[in-house]
Each structure stands twice: as structure tokens, then as C-alpha cells.
Amino acid sequence: MTHKIADVNVFYVSTSDCAGVGDSTLRYDKACMAVVEIRTDSGLSGYGITIKDEIAGLIRNTIKPILMGKDPVNTEDIWQEMFLNIRGSGRKGLSLVAISVVDIALWDLKGKILGLPVHRLLGGGKRFIPTYASGGWTSYTLDELLAEMKSFVDLGYSTIKMKVGVELGRNIKEDSRRVHAVRDMVGPDIDIIIDANNVWDSGTAVRFAEMVRDCDIAAFEEPVCADDIPGLGRIRSSINIPVATGEHEYTKYGMRDLLAGKAVDIVQLDATKAGGITEMVKVSAMCQAWNLLFAPHCFEIVHMHLLSAAPNAFKLEKLFLFNGIMRRCIKNYPEPVNGILEIPDLPGMGLEFDMEWIMQNNELK
Ligand SMILES: [Mg+2]
């Protein structure tokens, strides 16, 4: 039986449960999700998820006409056609977010058509995926930070992530005190990741790594601007902490540039931005070829499938800030137990979106 794409819809919803939270370079006023639904003439629906509402125009005007009438199983062919058609609108940024969420919806459909979960389509048999607990915002007081980190450990996580770069990155002595306080509290057996969210220059980052040398840091994430690939290369060759980056990088070409710059130890490209499942399979292979760890940013409910099949897998990021909106959007929202995420045993992406709530609360015209 053949299946043809018959309709494409975009929805956008938000909740206010992260109002006031911030990292070194951004403040948040709400948690948002964009959901794309692709329907076939055979009555199936596939769903993708990402975070930007601005993609709606690109999907409706540029991508939907490409998709109509196509067989959704042909993800590689469709990806290439989408990528060629957005060439003038930007081969990074929002154009790629639009391609990504559509590609994820196509893989959801492919799984439903073939009757297999996506991780099995990718060849991965693992259904239990390790995650780390991510939070520790710079907007928190020290007491709030310590309370959250303790709550993560109490939930059974052995790896936790906190932000650094308080006061817009201008008080590294306070950052050092916060990292030391967390290490003192959790003891030696918990892995700590620090995330500077692009705030520093490479010299400051190298200095900061030295200030927390005695804290046994498992990874130093985005110490400088994501585009400062020479700076990342300098940091990586200067410090004894693995450098993590990639959440603001796009496609295999962005991955190639990180590799050429010797800029990364832990690769964090994100399927909901960097090109979907189709592109991230290639990024994962590049990690294997360079013997680097693969740890896609956030959206563990998408990335669990990739990590199931990734030989160089690290852990997935469980971002606690998204719990509220995810629990609203996804009826069977899979949540880790003792840090281990179980992939739902369902065809496709394995997620049951609450389309009634999403349509009722849709903010797009
Ligand atoms: Mg980050």
C-alpha cells in the first residue's frame, strides 16, 4: 500500500511555567512548543516537535507544497528537496528548524507505516537510555541552585548540569564559588556539567576552567560564542575538561566545521534544529568516525531513538524546565526513572500528542 501526504498543519502552544528563569545570556518568559502534523491520504498522522513559532510561514509556504502527494517513507529524498528549496532563506537557523520538525514528523509516519519504533528503523535495539538532569540556572540564588541540584541527585541522577556566567558573565569568582558549593554538596561520585551558554571569550573560559580544576568537571559546555570555533579549539587544547558544544550548529556541514576546528569533545547538535533525524544519523556517524561523544541537546523524547543506535552515545539532557509544557502536549510523556529513560514501545516516535489541548490552545492564526 502506498501512502501520500495529504495535509500539513502547524500549531504553537506555550505555558508560563519558566517565567523569570535565565542563563548567562537569555531570560525566558514562557515555555513554548511548535508541533507539526503531517496527514496521509491513508488516514495516518505523523508529529514533530520543536520550539519556534516563526517556522510556520516557511512550512506553510515553502515546505508544504514540496510535501503534498509525496510518499512520507522517502525521508532522504524529501530532505534533499527541502534543503535545496530553502537555499535562499538560510541554510542555518529557522529554515533548518522548519526542515527539522517536518523531518521528525516524517520519521514518525515512516514508523507508523512500517509498524516499528524509530529506534528500530535506525537499527538500535536499546530501549533504556541514560539521561542527565539539567537546570541550575544563573537566575537562581545559591540556595535555590543547591536545592535543585540536591533534588536531581535525590531523583537518582548520577550526572547533573548547572549554568555558569552569573551577572551576564561578569563575575567568574561567584561562578567558581557556586560550582565549588555544588561539588561540596554532592560529593565526589556525581558528574557535574557546567554550561556557560556562549557568554565568555576563550581567555576567560580557560581561566575559569583553571579556577574549577579541583571540582572534577565532566564537561564545559558552550564556554564561548557558538560561532567562535577557533576559540573553542583554543579552549579544548588548553584545559583538562571535555568541551561540549553544538546546540547552535546546523547540519552535517556545521558538524564538519566543528571537526575541522578541533573544537569539540561532546557533540550536542539537536535534531529539532539541526536537520531532523535524517541529518542527525549522519552527525552521529561523524562522531563515531572522530571518536567523539554524541549527546544531542535537550528534547530527549526525540533523541532517545538516535542514542539507541549511536555507538558513541553519552547521555541525553533531561531539561526540567520543559516538564510543564511537555506534560501538557504529550499524553504519554516518557520521564526518566533513576536517570534512565524508557523508549515507549510504539511505532514511530512513540509519542501520543494531546491534539485536542494543542488545537484548543494554538496561538497561531
Ligand atoms: Mg546548553
PDB file of N, CA, C and O and ligand atoms in Angstrom, residues 161 163 195 197 221-222 247 268 297 317, ligand 1:
ATOM      1  N   LYS A 161      23.603  19.009  35.536  1.00  0.00           N
ATOM      2  CA  LYS A 161      24.159  20.177  34.822  1.00  0.00           C
ATOM      3  C   LYS A 161      23.695  21.471  35.474  1.00  0.00           C
ATOM      4  O   LYS A 161      22.512  21.625  35.796  1.00  0.00           O
ATOM      5  N   LYS A 163      24.241  25.951  35.222  1.00  0.00           N
ATOM      6  CA  LYS A 163      24.694  27.066  34.401  1.00  0.00           C
ATOM      7  C   LYS A 163      25.791  27.839  35.120  1.00  0.00           C
ATOM      8  O   LYS A 163      25.801  27.924  36.353  1.00  0.00           O
ATOM      9  N   ASP A 195      27.611  24.831  32.072  1.00  0.00           N
ATOM     10  CA  ASP A 195      27.162  25.363  30.780  1.00  0.00           C
ATOM     11  C   ASP A 195      27.187  26.884  30.838  1.00  0.00           C
ATOM     12  O   ASP A 195      26.443  27.491  31.607  1.00  0.00           O
ATOM     13  N   ASN A 197      26.626  28.887  28.133  1.00  0.00           N
ATOM     14  CA  ASN A 197      25.690  29.484  27.165  1.00  0.00           C
ATOM     15  C   ASN A 197      26.282  30.638  26.351  1.00  0.00           C
ATOM     16  O   ASN A 197      25.660  31.697  26.214  1.00  0.00           O
ATOM     17  N   GLU A 221      30.370  23.289  28.757  1.00  0.00           N
ATOM     18  CA  GLU A 221      29.505  23.463  27.585  1.00  0.00           C
ATOM     19  C   GLU A 221      29.450  24.924  27.143  1.00  0.00           C
ATOM     20  O   GLU A 221      29.301  25.824  27.981  1.00  0.00           O
ATOM     21  N   GLU A 222      29.515  25.132  25.843  1.00  0.00           N
ATOM     22  CA  GLU A 222      29.409  26.445  25.216  1.00  0.00           C
ATOM     23  C   GLU A 222      30.123  27.549  26.012  1.00  0.00           C
ATOM     24  O   GLU A 222      29.515  28.571  26.368  1.00  0.00           O
ATOM     25  N   GLU A 247      24.697  22.862  20.174  1.00  0.00           N
ATOM     26  CA  GLU A 247      23.246  23.091  20.175  1.00  0.00           C
ATOM     27  C   GLU A 247      22.852  24.256  19.280  1.00  0.00           C
ATOM     28  O   GLU A 247      21.677  24.398  18.951  1.00  0.00           O
ATOM     29  N   GLN A 268      26.740  18.160  20.578  1.00  0.00           N
ATOM     30  CA  GLN A 268      25.384  18.402  21.087  1.00  0.00           C
ATOM     31  C   GLN A 268      24.416  18.930  20.032  1.00  0.00           C
ATOM     32  O   GLN A 268      23.441  19.605  20.391  1.00  0.00           O
ATOM     33  N   HIS A 297      21.368  17.900  22.267  1.00  0.00           N
ATOM     34  CA  HIS A 297      20.852  18.904  23.209  1.00  0.00           C
ATOM     35  C   HIS A 297      19.354  18.718  23.453  1.00  0.00           C
ATOM     36  O   HIS A 297      18.568  18.667  22.502  1.00  0.00           O
ATOM     37  N   GLU A 317      20.054  14.931  27.603  1.00  0.00           N
ATOM     38  CA  GLU A 317      19.735  16.022  28.523  1.00  0.00           C
ATOM     39  C   GLU A 317      18.251  15.998  28.891  1.00  0.00           C
ATOM     40  O   GLU A 317      17.380  16.133  28.022  1.00  0.00           O
TER      41      GLU A 317
HETATM   42 MG    MG B   1      23.298  24.379  26.695  1.00  0.00          MG
END
